Amino acid sequence: MKESREISSVSRRHLIGGGLAGAGLALSSAALAQTVPGSADTARPASPGEALKLLKEGNARYVANTPINTDHSLDRAKRSAGQKPFAAVVACSDSRVAPEIIFDQGLGDIFVVRVAGNFINEDGLASLEFGAAALGVQVIVVLGHTACGAVDATIQSIEDRTLPPGHLPSLVEAIRPAVYDVMPEEPADLLSAAIEQNARLNADKASRSGPVLSELKEAGKLVSVPAVYDIATGKVDFL
């Protein structure tokens, strides 16, 4: 049993390591097809710009209440063979923020990383690296949203000079730089300004993270953009 577990562990490490190791070497479509079963069945956007366009068009359909991805049982059997997302979205854990619905995409189209406050830590970077290098994601969207409770709690923590209980201080610590950036400007709406800056900082962090994401960006295979979702209107504004 011990030998079996060790072999299984080595196999998993080899699969993941093999997918990520090729990132800095500009993974070929053939390599991606070997990493992702069934990836040849679905056409990819031709470029990161085209991938971003698909997200924008999907959000426009969502806002107009004319979605085309409504049957989530469609192609269920085909999806069981593998995944081939073209975009990654770093989203808040807020229950009102569902990237697949907001961008009107099907299951398997978006690789989602979620945490309250939509910031990127080491785990988030590792997830994005896997999405980009092993799965072929072409665009990363760091998606903030209006009335974000995590950002608001961070502002209150700074103003009151107190920390929330439990593990919540880790969220405050991650979001605090965005609040500090905009506070000197004394914006009329501090919360909205901080939400936007938080998305910008983390989108920039993803694009600069080396060697995997930064090298894919330099090769023209990946873009990272900030955006804010308006819960009331459904519209995503790209910053």
JSON list of C-alpha atoms in Angstrom, two decimals:
[
{"chain": "A", "resi": 1, "resn": "MET", "atom": "CA", "xyz": [0.00, 0.00, 0.00]},
{"chain": "A", "resi": 2, "resn": "LYS", "atom": "CA", "xyz": [2.82, 2.40, 0.85]},
{"chain": "A", "resi": 3, "resn": "GLU", "atom": "CA", "xyz": [4.53, 1.76, -2.49]},
{"chain": "A", "resi": 4, "resn": "SER", "atom": "CA", "xyz": [1.24, 2.32, -4.32]},
{"chain": "A", "resi": 5, "resn": "ARG", "atom": "CA", "xyz": [0.67, 5.67, -2.60]},
{"chain": "A", "resi": 6, "resn": "GLU", "atom": "CA", "xyz": [4.20, 6.79, -3.44]},
{"chain": "A", "resi": 7, "resn": "ILE", "atom": "CA", "xyz": [3.77, 5.91, -7.12]},
{"chain": "A", "resi": 8, "resn": "SER", "atom": "CA", "xyz": [0.45, 7.79, -7.23]},
{"chain": "A", "resi": 9, "resn": "SER", "atom": "CA", "xyz": [2.02, 10.83, -5.60]},
{"chain": "A", "resi": 10, "resn": "VAL", "atom": "CA", "xyz": [4.93, 10.84, -8.04]},
{"chain": "A", "resi": 11, "resn": "SER", "atom": "CA", "xyz": [2.53, 10.56, -10.98]},
{"chain": "A", "resi": 12, "resn": "ARG", "atom": "CA", "xyz": [0.53, 13.56, -9.83]},
{"chain": "A", "resi": 13, "resn": "ARG", "atom": "CA", "xyz": [3.68, 15.62, -9.28]},
{"chain": "A", "resi": 14, "resn": "HIS", "atom": "CA", "xyz": [4.93, 14.65, -12.73]},
{"chain": "A", "resi": 15, "resn": "LEU", "atom": "CA", "xyz": [1.65, 15.67, -14.38]},
{"chain": "A", "resi": 16, "resn": "ILE", "atom": "CA", "xyz": [1.44, 19.06, -12.68]},
{"chain": "A", "resi": 17, "resn": "GLY", "atom": "CA", "xyz": [5.15, 19.76, -12.88]},
{"chain": "A", "resi": 18, "resn": "GLY", "atom": "CA", "xyz": [5.23, 18.82, -16.53]},
{"chain": "A", "resi": 19, "resn": "GLY", "atom": "CA", "xyz": [2.35, 21.17, -17.32]},
{"chain": "A", "resi": 20, "resn": "LEU", "atom": "CA", "xyz": [3.87, 24.12, -15.46]},
{"chain": "A", "resi": 21, "resn": "ALA", "atom": "CA", "xyz": [7.46, 23.60, -16.54]},
{"chain": "A", "resi": 22, "resn": "GLY", "atom": "CA", "xyz": [6.57, 24.41, -20.12]},
{"chain": "A", "resi": 23, "resn": "ALA", "atom": "CA", "xyz": [5.06, 27.78, -19.32]},
{"chain": "A", "resi": 24, "resn": "GLY", "atom": "CA", "xyz": [8.26, 29.75, -19.75]},
{"chain": "A", "resi": 25, "resn": "LEU", "atom": "CA", "xyz": [8.94, 27.85, -22.96]},
{"chain": "A", "resi": 26, "resn": "ALA", "atom": "CA", "xyz": [5.70, 28.95, -24.65]},
{"chain": "A", "resi": 27, "resn": "LEU", "atom": "CA", "xyz": [3.65, 25.76, -24.54]},
{"chain": "A", "resi": 28, "resn": "SER", "atom": "CA", "xyz": [2.68, 24.46, -27.96]},
{"chain": "A", "resi": 29, "resn": "SER", "atom": "CA", "xyz": [-0.89, 23.52, -28.80]},
{"chain": "A", "resi": 30, "resn": "ALA", "atom": "CA", "xyz": [0.25, 19.90, -29.02]},
{"chain": "A", "resi": 31, "resn": "ALA", "atom": "CA", "xyz": [1.63, 20.02, -25.48]},
{"chain": "A", "resi": 32, "resn": "LEU", "atom": "CA", "xyz": [-1.60, 21.51, -24.22]},
{"chain": "A", "resi": 33, "resn": "ALA", "atom": "CA", "xyz": [-3.63, 18.84, -25.96]},
{"chain": "A", "resi": 34, "resn": "GLN", "atom": "CA", "xyz": [-1.61, 16.17, -24.14]},
{"chain": "A", "resi": 35, "resn": "THR", "atom": "CA", "xyz": [-2.05, 17.93, -20.79]},
{"chain": "A", "resi": 36, "resn": "VAL", "atom": "CA", "xyz": [-5.77, 18.51, -21.21]},
{"chain": "A", "resi": 37, "resn": "PRO", "atom": "CA", "xyz": [-7.79, 15.47, -22.42]},
{"chain": "A", "resi": 38, "resn": "GLY", "atom": "CA", "xyz": [-10.29, 16.31, -25.10]},
{"chain": "A", "resi": 39, "resn": "SER", "atom": "CA", "xyz": [-8.93, 19.81, -25.64]},
{"chain": "A", "resi": 40, "resn": "ALA", "atom": "CA", "xyz": [-8.95, 19.41, -29.42]},
{"chain": "A", "resi": 41, "resn": "ASP", "atom": "CA", "xyz": [-12.77, 19.28, -29.38]},
{"chain": "A", "resi": 42, "resn": "THR", "atom": "CA", "xyz": [-13.24, 22.96, -28.54]},
{"chain": "A", "resi": 43, "resn": "ALA", "atom": "CA", "xyz": [-12.04, 25.93, -30.57]},
{"chain": "A", "resi": 44, "resn": "ARG", "atom": "CA", "xyz": [-9.94, 28.40, -28.62]},
{"chain": "A", "resi": 45, "resn": "PRO", "atom": "CA", "xyz": [-9.99, 32.18, -29.01]},
{"chain": "A", "resi": 46, "resn": "ALA", "atom": "CA", "xyz": [-7.24, 33.17, -31.42]},
{"chain": "A", "resi": 47, "resn": "SER", "atom": "CA", "xyz": [-5.58, 35.55, -28.96]},
{"chain": "A", "resi": 48, "resn": "PRO", "atom": "CA", "xyz": [-5.84, 37.02, -25.46]},
{"chain": "A", "resi": 49, "resn": "GLY", "atom": "CA", "xyz": [-7.61, 40.00, -27.03]},
{"chain": "A", "resi": 50, "resn": "GLU", "atom": "CA", "xyz": [-10.20, 37.71, -28.59]},
{"chain": "A", "resi": 51, "resn": "ALA", "atom": "CA", "xyz": [-10.65, 35.92, -25.24]},
{"chain": "A", "resi": 52, "resn": "LEU", "atom": "CA", "xyz": [-11.31, 39.24, -23.52]},
{"chain": "A", "resi": 53, "resn": "LYS", "atom": "CA", "xyz": [-13.77, 40.17, -26.26]},
{"chain": "A", "resi": 54, "resn": "LEU", "atom": "CA", "xyz": [-15.74, 36.98, -25.61]},
{"chain": "A", "resi": 55, "resn": "LEU", "atom": "CA", "xyz": [-16.07, 37.92, -21.95]},
{"chain": "A", "resi": 56, "resn": "LYS", "atom": "CA", "xyz": [-17.23, 41.44, -22.79]},
{"chain": "A", "resi": 57, "resn": "GLU", "atom": "CA", "xyz": [-19.79, 40.15, -25.28]},
{"chain": "A", "resi": 58, "resn": "GLY", "atom": "CA", "xyz": [-21.05, 37.63, -22.73]},
{"chain": "A", "resi": 59, "resn": "ASN", "atom": "CA", "xyz": [-21.49, 40.32, -20.09]},
{"chain": "A", "resi": 60, "resn": "ALA", "atom": "CA", "xyz": [-23.41, 42.44, -22.58]},
{"chain": "A", "resi": 61, "resn": "ARG", "atom": "CA", "xyz": [-25.79, 39.52, -23.13]},
{"chain": "A", "resi": 62, "resn": "TYR", "atom": "CA", "xyz": [-26.19, 39.09, -19.38]},
{"chain": "A", "resi": 63, "resn": "VAL", "atom": "CA", "xyz": [-27.01, 42.78, -18.91]},
{"chain": "A", "resi": 64, "resn": "ALA", "atom": "CA", "xyz": [-29.55, 42.60, -21.76]},
{"chain": "A", "resi": 65, "resn": "ASN", "atom": "CA", "xyz": [-31.02, 39.38, -20.30]},
{"chain": "A", "resi": 66, "resn": "THR", "atom": "CA", "xyz": [-30.33, 37.49, -23.54]},
{"chain": "A", "resi": 67, "resn": "PRO", "atom": "CA", "xyz": [-27.98, 34.71, -22.36]},
{"chain": "A", "resi": 68, "resn": "ILE", "atom": "CA", "xyz": [-27.08, 31.84, -24.66]},
{"chain": "A", "resi": 69, "resn": "ASN", "atom": "CA", "xyz": [-25.60, 29.53, -22.01]},
{"chain": "A", "resi": 70, "resn": "THR", "atom": "CA", "xyz": [-28.70, 28.34, -20.21]},
{"chain": "A", "resi": 71, "resn": "ASP", "atom": "CA", "xyz": [-28.56, 24.54, -20.58]},
{"chain": "A", "resi": 72, "resn": "HIS", "atom": "CA", "xyz": [-25.80, 23.48, -18.19]},
{"chain": "A", "resi": 73, "resn": "SER", "atom": "CA", "xyz": [-26.39, 19.79, -18.86]},
{"chain": "A", "resi": 74, "resn": "LEU", "atom": "CA", "xyz": [-25.31, 20.29, -22.48]},
{"chain": "A", "resi": 75, "resn": "ASP", "atom": "CA", "xyz": [-22.01, 18.53, -23.31]},
{"chain": "A", "resi": 76, "resn": "ARG", "atom": "CA", "xyz": [-21.80, 17.13, -19.78]},
{"chain": "A", "resi": 77, "resn": "ALA", "atom": "CA", "xyz": [-20.32, 13.86, -21.03]},
{"chain": "A", "resi": 78, "resn": "LYS", "atom": "CA", "xyz": [-17.73, 15.66, -23.15]},
{"chain": "A", "resi": 79, "resn": "ARG", "atom": "CA", "xyz": [-16.66, 17.81, -20.19]},
{"chain": "A", "resi": 80, "resn": "SER", "atom": "CA", "xyz": [-15.94, 14.70, -18.17]},
{"chain": "A", "resi": 81, "resn": "ALA", "atom": "CA", "xyz": [-12.98, 14.03, -20.49]},
{"chain": "A", "resi": 82, "resn": "GLY", "atom": "CA", "xyz": [-11.19, 17.26, -19.56]},
{"chain": "A", "resi": 83, "resn": "GLN", "atom": "CA", "xyz": [-11.37, 21.02, -19.37]},
{"chain": "A", "resi": 84, "resn": "LYS", "atom": "CA", "xyz": [-10.17, 23.81, -21.62]},
{"chain": "A", "resi": 85, "resn": "PRO", "atom": "CA", "xyz": [-11.03, 27.20, -20.07]},
{"chain": "A", "resi": 86, "resn": "PHE", "atom": "CA", "xyz": [-9.99, 30.24, -22.09]},
{"chain": "A", "resi": 87, "resn": "ALA", "atom": "CA", "xyz": [-10.21, 32.73, -19.21]},
{"chain": "A", "resi": 88, "resn": "ALA", "atom": "CA", "xyz": [-9.50, 32.90, -15.49]},
{"chain": "A", "resi": 89, "resn": "VAL", "atom": "CA", "xyz": [-11.46, 35.13, -13.13]},
{"chain": "A", "resi": 90, "resn": "VAL", "atom": "CA", "xyz": [-10.27, 36.08, -9.67]},
{"chain": "A", "resi": 91, "resn": "ALA", "atom": "CA", "xyz": [-13.59, 36.85, -7.99]},
{"chain": "A", "resi": 92, "resn": "CYS", "atom": "CA", "xyz": [-14.89, 37.71, -4.56]},
{"chain": "A", "resi": 93, "resn": "SER", "atom": "CA", "xyz": [-16.63, 34.97, -2.58]},
{"chain": "A", "resi": 94, "resn": "ASP", "atom": "CA", "xyz": [-19.73, 37.17, -2.42]},
{"chain": "A", "resi": 95, "resn": "SER", "atom": "CA", "xyz": [-22.75, 34.97, -3.18]},
{"chain": "A", "resi": 96, "resn": "ARG", "atom": "CA", "xyz": [-24.05, 37.54, -5.68]},
{"chain": "A", "resi": 97, "resn": "VAL", "atom": "CA", "xyz": [-20.95, 37.25, -7.87]},
{"chain": "A", "resi": 98, "resn": "ALA", "atom": "CA", "xyz": [-21.01, 34.21, -10.19]},
{"chain": "A", "resi": 99, "resn": "PRO", "atom": "CA", "xyz": [-18.48, 34.64, -13.05]},
{"chain": "A", "resi": 100, "resn": "GLU", "atom": "CA", "xyz": [-19.97, 32.03, -15.40]},
{"chain": "A", "resi": 101, "resn": "ILE", "atom": "CA", "xyz": [-23.35, 33.77, -15.22]},
{"chain": "A", "resi": 102, "resn": "ILE", "atom": "CA", "xyz": [-22.01, 37.34, -15.27]},
{"chain": "A", "resi": 103, "resn": "PHE", "atom": "CA", "xyz": [-20.02, 36.63, -18.43]},
{"chain": "A", "resi": 104, "resn": "ASP", "atom": "CA", "xyz": [-22.59, 34.23, -19.91]},
{"chain": "A", "resi": 105, "resn": "GLN", "atom": "CA", "xyz": [-20.12, 31.39, -20.43]},
{"chain": "A", "resi": 106, "resn": "GLY", "atom": "CA", "xyz": [-20.63, 27.66, -20.26]},
{"chain": "A", "resi": 107, "resn": "LEU", "atom": "CA", "xyz": [-19.24, 25.28, -17.69]},
{"chain": "A", "resi": 108, "resn": "GLY", "atom": "CA", "xyz": [-15.61, 24.61, -18.55]},
{"chain": "A", "resi": 109, "resn": "ASP", "atom": "CA", "xyz": [-15.02, 28.05, -20.11]},
{"chain": "A", "resi": 110, "resn": "ILE", "atom": "CA", "xyz": [-13.83, 29.96, -17.03]},
{"chain": "A", "resi": 111, "resn": "PHE", "atom": "CA", "xyz": [-11.22, 28.93, -14.45]},
{"chain": "A", "resi": 112, "resn": "VAL", "atom": "CA", "xyz": [-12.36, 30.64, -11.24]},
{"chain": "A", "resi": 113, "resn": "VAL", "atom": "CA", "xyz": [-10.31, 31.58, -8.18]},
{"chain": "A", "resi": 114, "resn": "ARG", "atom": "CA", "xyz": [-12.47, 32.97, -5.37]},
{"chain": "A", "resi": 115, "resn": "VAL", "atom": "CA", "xyz": [-11.68, 34.60, -2.04]},
{"chain": "A", "resi": 116, "resn": "ALA", "atom": "CA", "xyz": [-13.41, 37.35, -0.06]},
{"chain": "A", "resi": 117, "resn": "GLY", "atom": "CA", "xyz": [-11.94, 40.60, -1.37]},
{"chain": "A", "resi": 118, "resn": "ASN", "atom": "CA", "xyz": [-10.70, 39.11, -4.69]},
{"chain": "A", "resi": 119, "resn": "PHE", "atom": "CA", "xyz": [-7.03, 39.47, -3.83]},
{"chain": "A", "resi": 120, "resn": "ILE", "atom": "CA", "xyz": [-4.27, 37.14, -4.99]},
{"chain": "A", "resi": 121, "resn": "ASN", "atom": "CA", "xyz": [-2.09, 35.34, -2.45]},
{"chain": "A", "resi": 122, "resn": "GLU", "atom": "CA", "xyz": [0.43, 32.53, -3.00]},
{"chain": "A", "resi": 123, "resn": "ASP", "atom": "CA", "xyz": [-2.32, 29.92, -3.38]},
{"chain": "A", "resi": 124, "resn": "GLY", "atom": "CA", "xyz": [-4.11, 32.13, -5.87]},
{"chain": "A", "resi": 125, "resn": "LEU", "atom": "CA", "xyz": [-0.94, 32.62, -7.91]},
{"chain": "A", "resi": 126, "resn": "ALA", "atom": "CA", "xyz": [-0.35, 28.87, -7.98]},
{"chain": "A", "resi": 127, "resn": "SER", "atom": "CA", "xyz": [-3.91, 28.32, -9.19]},
{"chain": "A", "resi": 128, "resn": "LEU", "atom": "CA", "xyz": [-3.53, 30.94, -11.91]},
{"chain": "A", "resi": 129, "resn": "GLU", "atom": "CA", "xyz": [-0.21, 29.46, -12.98]},
{"chain": "A", "resi": 130, "resn": "PHE", "atom": "CA", "xyz": [-1.84, 26.07, -13.38]},
{"chain": "A", "resi": 131, "resn": "GLY", "atom": "CA", "xyz": [-4.74, 27.61, -15.28]},
{"chain": "A", "resi": 132, "resn": "ALA", "atom": "CA", "xyz": [-2.46, 29.47, -17.66]},
{"chain": "A", "resi": 133, "resn": "ALA", "atom": "CA", "xyz": [0.35, 26.95, -18.14]},
{"chain": "A", "resi": 134, "resn": "ALA", "atom": "CA", "xyz": [-1.46, 23.63, -18.00]},
{"chain": "A", "resi": 135, "resn": "LEU", "atom": "CA", "xyz": [-4.95, 24.59, -19.15]},
{"chain": "A", "resi": 136, "resn": "GLY", "atom": "CA", "xyz": [-4.18, 27.37, -21.63]},
{"chain": "A", "resi": 137, "resn": "VAL", "atom": "CA", "xyz": [-6.03, 30.29, -20.03]},
{"chain": "A", "resi": 138, "resn": "GLN", "atom": "CA", "xyz": [-5.37, 33.42, -22.12]},
{"chain": "A", "resi": 139, "resn": "VAL", "atom": "CA", "xyz": [-6.84, 36.20, -20.01]},
{"chain": "A", "resi": 140, "resn": "ILE", "atom": "CA", "xyz": [-7.00, 36.81, -16.25]},
{"chain": "A", "resi": 141, "resn": "VAL", "atom": "CA", "xyz": [-9.72, 39.13, -14.97]},
{"chain": "A", "resi": 142, "resn": "VAL", "atom": "CA", "xyz": [-9.45, 40.35, -11.38]},
{"chain": "A", "resi": 143, "resn": "LEU", "atom": "CA", "xyz": [-13.09, 41.12, -10.68]},
{"chain": "A", "resi": 144, "resn": "GLY", "atom": "CA", "xyz": [-14.04, 43.45, -7.87]},
{"chain": "A", "resi": 145, "resn": "HIS", "atom": "CA", "xyz": [-17.67, 44.33, -7.23]},
{"chain": "A", "resi": 146, "resn": "THR", "atom": "CA", "xyz": [-19.74, 47.17, -5.84]},
{"chain": "A", "resi": 147, "resn": "ALA", "atom": "CA", "xyz": [-20.48, 47.25, -2.11]},
{"chain": "A", "resi": 148, "resn": "CYS", "atom": "CA", "xyz": [-17.73, 44.74, -1.34]},
{"chain": "A", "resi": 149, "resn": "GLY", "atom": "CA", "xyz": [-18.00, 43.82, 2.33]},
{"chain": "A", "resi": 150, "resn": "ALA", "atom": "CA", "xyz": [-14.36, 42.71, 2.60]},
{"chain": "A", "resi": 151, "resn": "VAL", "atom": "CA", "xyz": [-13.07, 46.05, 1.34]},
{"chain": "A", "resi": 152, "resn": "ASP", "atom": "CA", "xyz": [-15.53, 47.94, 3.55]},
{"chain": "A", "resi": 153, "resn": "ALA", "atom": "CA", "xyz": [-14.39, 45.94, 6.59]},
{"chain": "A", "resi": 154, "resn": "THR", "atom": "CA", "xyz": [-10.78, 46.82, 5.76]},
{"chain": "A", "resi": 155, "resn": "ILE", "atom": "CA", "xyz": [-11.64, 50.53, 5.62]},
{"chain": "A", "resi": 156, "resn": "GLN", "atom": "CA", "xyz": [-13.40, 50.29, 8.98]},
{"chain": "A", "resi": 157, "resn": "SER", "atom": "CA", "xyz": [-10.42, 48.45, 10.47]},
{"chain": "A", "resi": 158, "resn": "ILE", "atom": "CA", "xyz": [-8.07, 51.21, 9.33]},
{"chain": "A", "resi": 159, "resn": "GLU", "atom": "CA", "xyz": [-10.31, 54.03, 10.50]},
{"chain": "A", "resi": 160, "resn": "ASP", "atom": "CA", "xyz": [-11.04, 52.40, 13.87]},
{"chain": "A", "resi": 161, "resn": "ARG", "atom": "CA", "xyz": [-7.48, 51.11, 14.33]},
{"chain": "A", "resi": 162, "resn": "THR", "atom": "CA", "xyz": [-8.79, 47.70, 15.30]},
{"chain": "A", "resi": 163, "resn": "LEU", "atom": "CA", "xyz": [-8.62, 44.22, 13.85]},
{"chain": "A", "resi": 164, "resn": "PRO", "atom": "CA", "xyz": [-11.54, 41.80, 13.42]},
{"chain": "A", "resi": 165, "resn": "PRO", "atom": "CA", "xyz": [-11.47, 38.46, 15.28]},
{"chain": "A", "resi": 166, "resn": "GLY", "atom": "CA", "xyz": [-10.33, 35.03, 14.14]},
{"chain": "A", "resi": 167, "resn": "HIS", "atom": "CA", "xyz": [-8.58, 34.72, 10.78]},
{"chain": "A", "resi": 168, "resn": "LEU", "atom": "CA", "xyz": [-10.22, 37.85, 9.34]},
{"chain": "A", "resi": 169, "resn": "PRO", "atom": "CA", "xyz": [-7.09, 40.00, 9.87]},
{"chain": "A", "resi": 170, "resn": "SER", "atom": "CA", "xyz": [-5.47, 38.12, 6.98]},
{"chain": "A", "resi": 171, "resn": "LEU", "atom": "CA", "xyz": [-8.13, 39.56, 4.65]},
{"chain": "A", "resi": 172, "resn": "VAL", "atom": "CA", "xyz": [-7.59, 43.06, 6.03]},
{"chain": "A", "resi": 173, "resn": "GLU", "atom": "CA", "xyz": [-3.85, 42.72, 5.58]},
{"chain": "A", "resi": 174, "resn": "ALA", "atom": "CA", "xyz": [-4.23, 41.70, 1.94]},
{"chain": "A", "resi": 175, "resn": "ILE", "atom": "CA", "xyz": [-6.67, 44.48, 1.01]},
{"chain": "A", "resi": 176, "resn": "ARG", "atom": "CA", "xyz": [-5.12, 47.26, 3.09]},
{"chain": "A", "resi": 177, "resn": "PRO", "atom": "CA", "xyz": [-2.60, 48.43, 0.40]},
{"chain": "A", "resi": 178, "resn": "ALA", "atom": "CA", "xyz": [-5.44, 49.41, -1.93]},
{"chain": "A", "resi": 179, "resn": "VAL", "atom": "CA", "xyz": [-7.13, 51.49, 0.77]},
{"chain": "A", "resi": 180, "resn": "TYR", "atom": "CA", "xyz": [-3.87, 53.21, 1.72]},
{"chain": "A", "resi": 181, "resn": "ASP", "atom": "CA", "xyz": [-3.25, 54.03, -1.96]},
{"chain": "A", "resi": 182, "resn": "VAL", "atom": "CA", "xyz": [-6.49, 55.97, -2.40]},
{"chain": "A", "resi": 183, "resn": "MET", "atom": "CA", "xyz": [-6.97, 57.53, 1.04]},
{"chain": "A", "resi": 184, "resn": "PRO", "atom": "CA", "xyz": [-4.59, 60.48, 0.42]},
{"chain": "A", "resi": 185, "resn": "GLU", "atom": "CA", "xyz": [-6.71, 61.48, -2.59]},
{"chain": "A", "resi": 186, "resn": "GLU", "atom": "CA", "xyz": [-9.76, 61.85, -0.31]},
{"chain": "A", "resi": 187, "resn": "PRO", "atom": "CA", "xyz": [-12.19, 60.43, -2.88]},
{"chain": "A", "resi": 188, "resn": "ALA", "atom": "CA", "xyz": [-15.88, 61.22, -2.53]},
{"chain": "A", "resi": 189, "resn": "ASP", "atom": "CA", "xyz": [-16.58, 57.48, -2.35]},
{"chain": "A", "resi": 190, "resn": "LEU", "atom": "CA", "xyz": [-13.68, 55.83, -0.56]},
{"chain": "A", "resi": 191, "resn": "LEU", "atom": "CA", "xyz": [-15.20, 52.36, -0.81]},
{"chain": "A", "resi": 192, "resn": "SER", "atom": "CA", "xyz": [-15.62, 52.51, -4.59]},
{"chain": "A", "resi": 193, "resn": "ALA", "atom": "CA", "xyz": [-12.13, 53.92, -5.07]},
{"chain": "A", "resi": 194, "resn": "ALA", "atom": "CA", "xyz": [-10.60, 51.21, -2.90]},
{"chain": "A", "resi": 195, "resn": "ILE", "atom": "CA", "xyz": [-12.53, 48.47, -4.71]},
{"chain": "A", "resi": 196, "resn": "GLU", "atom": "CA", "xyz": [-11.16, 49.68, -8.04]},
{"chain": "A", "resi": 197, "resn": "GLN", "atom": "CA", "xyz": [-7.60, 50.04, -6.75]},
{"chain": "A", "resi": 198, "resn": "ASN", "atom": "CA", "xyz": [-7.73, 46.57, -5.19]},
{"chain": "A", "resi": 199, "resn": "ALA", "atom": "CA", "xyz": [-8.63, 45.11, -8.60]},
{"chain": "A", "resi": 200, "resn": "ARG", "atom": "CA", "xyz": [-5.85, 47.08, -10.29]},
{"chain": "A", "resi": 201, "resn": "LEU", "atom": "CA", "xyz": [-3.16, 46.06, -7.78]},
{"chain": "A", "resi": 202, "resn": "ASN", "atom": "CA", "xyz": [-4.00, 42.39, -8.02]},
{"chain": "A", "resi": 203, "resn": "ALA", "atom": "CA", "xyz": [-4.29, 42.35, -11.80]},
{"chain": "A", "resi": 204, "resn": "ASP", "atom": "CA", "xyz": [-0.84, 43.92, -11.92]},
{"chain": "A", "resi": 205, "resn": "LYS", "atom": "CA", "xyz": [0.44, 41.39, -9.41]},
{"chain": "A", "resi": 206, "resn": "ALA", "atom": "CA", "xyz": [-0.71, 38.53, -11.62]},
{"chain": "A", "resi": 207, "resn": "SER", "atom": "CA", "xyz": [0.92, 39.98, -14.74]},
{"chain": "A", "resi": 208, "resn": "ARG", "atom": "CA", "xyz": [4.25, 40.56, -12.97]},
{"chain": "A", "resi": 209, "resn": "SER", "atom": "CA", "xyz": [4.43, 37.23, -11.17]},
{"chain": "A", "resi": 210, "resn": "GLY", "atom": "CA", "xyz": [7.37, 35.23, -12.48]},
{"chain": "A", "resi": 211, "resn": "PRO", "atom": "CA", "xyz": [8.42, 33.07, -13.96]},
{"chain": "A", "resi": 212, "resn": "VAL", "atom": "CA", "xyz": [5.20, 31.48, -15.20]},
{"chain": "A", "resi": 213, "resn": "LEU", "atom": "CA", "xyz": [2.67, 34.29, -15.65]},
{"chain": "A", "resi": 214, "resn": "SER", "atom": "CA", "xyz": [5.11, 37.07, -16.51]},
{"chain": "A", "resi": 215, "resn": "GLU", "atom": "CA", "xyz": [6.78, 35.00, -19.22]},
{"chain": "A", "resi": 216, "resn": "LEU", "atom": "CA", "xyz": [3.45, 34.05, -20.77]},
{"chain": "A", "resi": 217, "resn": "LYS", "atom": "CA", "xyz": [2.53, 37.74, -20.80]},
{"chain": "A", "resi": 218, "resn": "GLU", "atom": "CA", "xyz": [5.83, 38.70, -22.43]},
{"chain": "A", "resi": 219, "resn": "ALA", "atom": "CA", "xyz": [5.24, 36.01, -25.06]},
{"chain": "A", "resi": 220, "resn": "GLY", "atom": "CA", "xyz": [1.87, 37.58, -25.90]},
{"chain": "A", "resi": 221, "resn": "LYS", "atom": "CA", "xyz": [-0.05, 34.55, -24.68]},
{"chain": "A", "resi": 222, "resn": "LEU", "atom": "CA", "xyz": [-1.66, 36.08, -21.59]},
{"chain": "A", "resi": 223, "resn": "VAL", "atom": "CA", "xyz": [-3.15, 39.37, -20.39]},
{"chain": "A", "resi": 224, "resn": "SER", "atom": "CA", "xyz": [-4.28, 40.35, -16.91]},
{"chain": "A", "resi": 225, "resn": "VAL", "atom": "CA", "xyz": [-6.93, 43.05, -16.49]},
{"chain": "A", "resi": 226, "resn": "PRO", "atom": "CA", "xyz": [-8.86, 44.64, -13.58]},
{"chain": "A", "resi": 227, "resn": "ALA", "atom": "CA", "xyz": [-12.62, 45.05, -13.63]},
{"chain": "A", "resi": 228, "resn": "VAL", "atom": "CA", "xyz": [-15.53, 45.89, -11.33]},
{"chain": "A", "resi": 229, "resn": "TYR", "atom": "CA", "xyz": [-18.96, 44.24, -11.43]},
{"chain": "A", "resi": 230, "resn": "ASP", "atom": "CA", "xyz": [-21.95, 46.43, -10.62]},
{"chain": "A", "resi": 231, "resn": "ILE", "atom": "CA", "xyz": [-24.34, 44.22, -8.67]},
{"chain": "A", "resi": 232, "resn": "ALA", "atom": "CA", "xyz": [-27.30, 46.51, -9.31]},
{"chain": "A", "resi": 233, "resn": "THR", "atom": "CA", "xyz": [-26.97, 46.70, -13.12]},
{"chain": "A", "resi": 234, "resn": "GLY", "atom": "CA", "xyz": [-25.07, 43.51, -13.92]},
{"chain": "A", "resi": 235, "resn": "LYS", "atom": "CA", "xyz": [-22.49, 45.43, -15.95]},
{"chain": "A", "resi": 236, "resn": "VAL", "atom": "CA", "xyz": [-18.77, 44.75, -15.73]},
{"chain": "A", "resi": 237, "resn": "ASP", "atom": "CA", "xyz": [-16.59, 47.84, -16.17]},
{"chain": "A", "resi": 238, "resn": "PHE", "atom": "CA", "xyz": [-13.03, 47.06, -17.27]},
{"chain": "A", "resi": 239, "resn": "LEU", "atom": "CA", "xyz": [-10.62, 49.55, -15.73]}
]
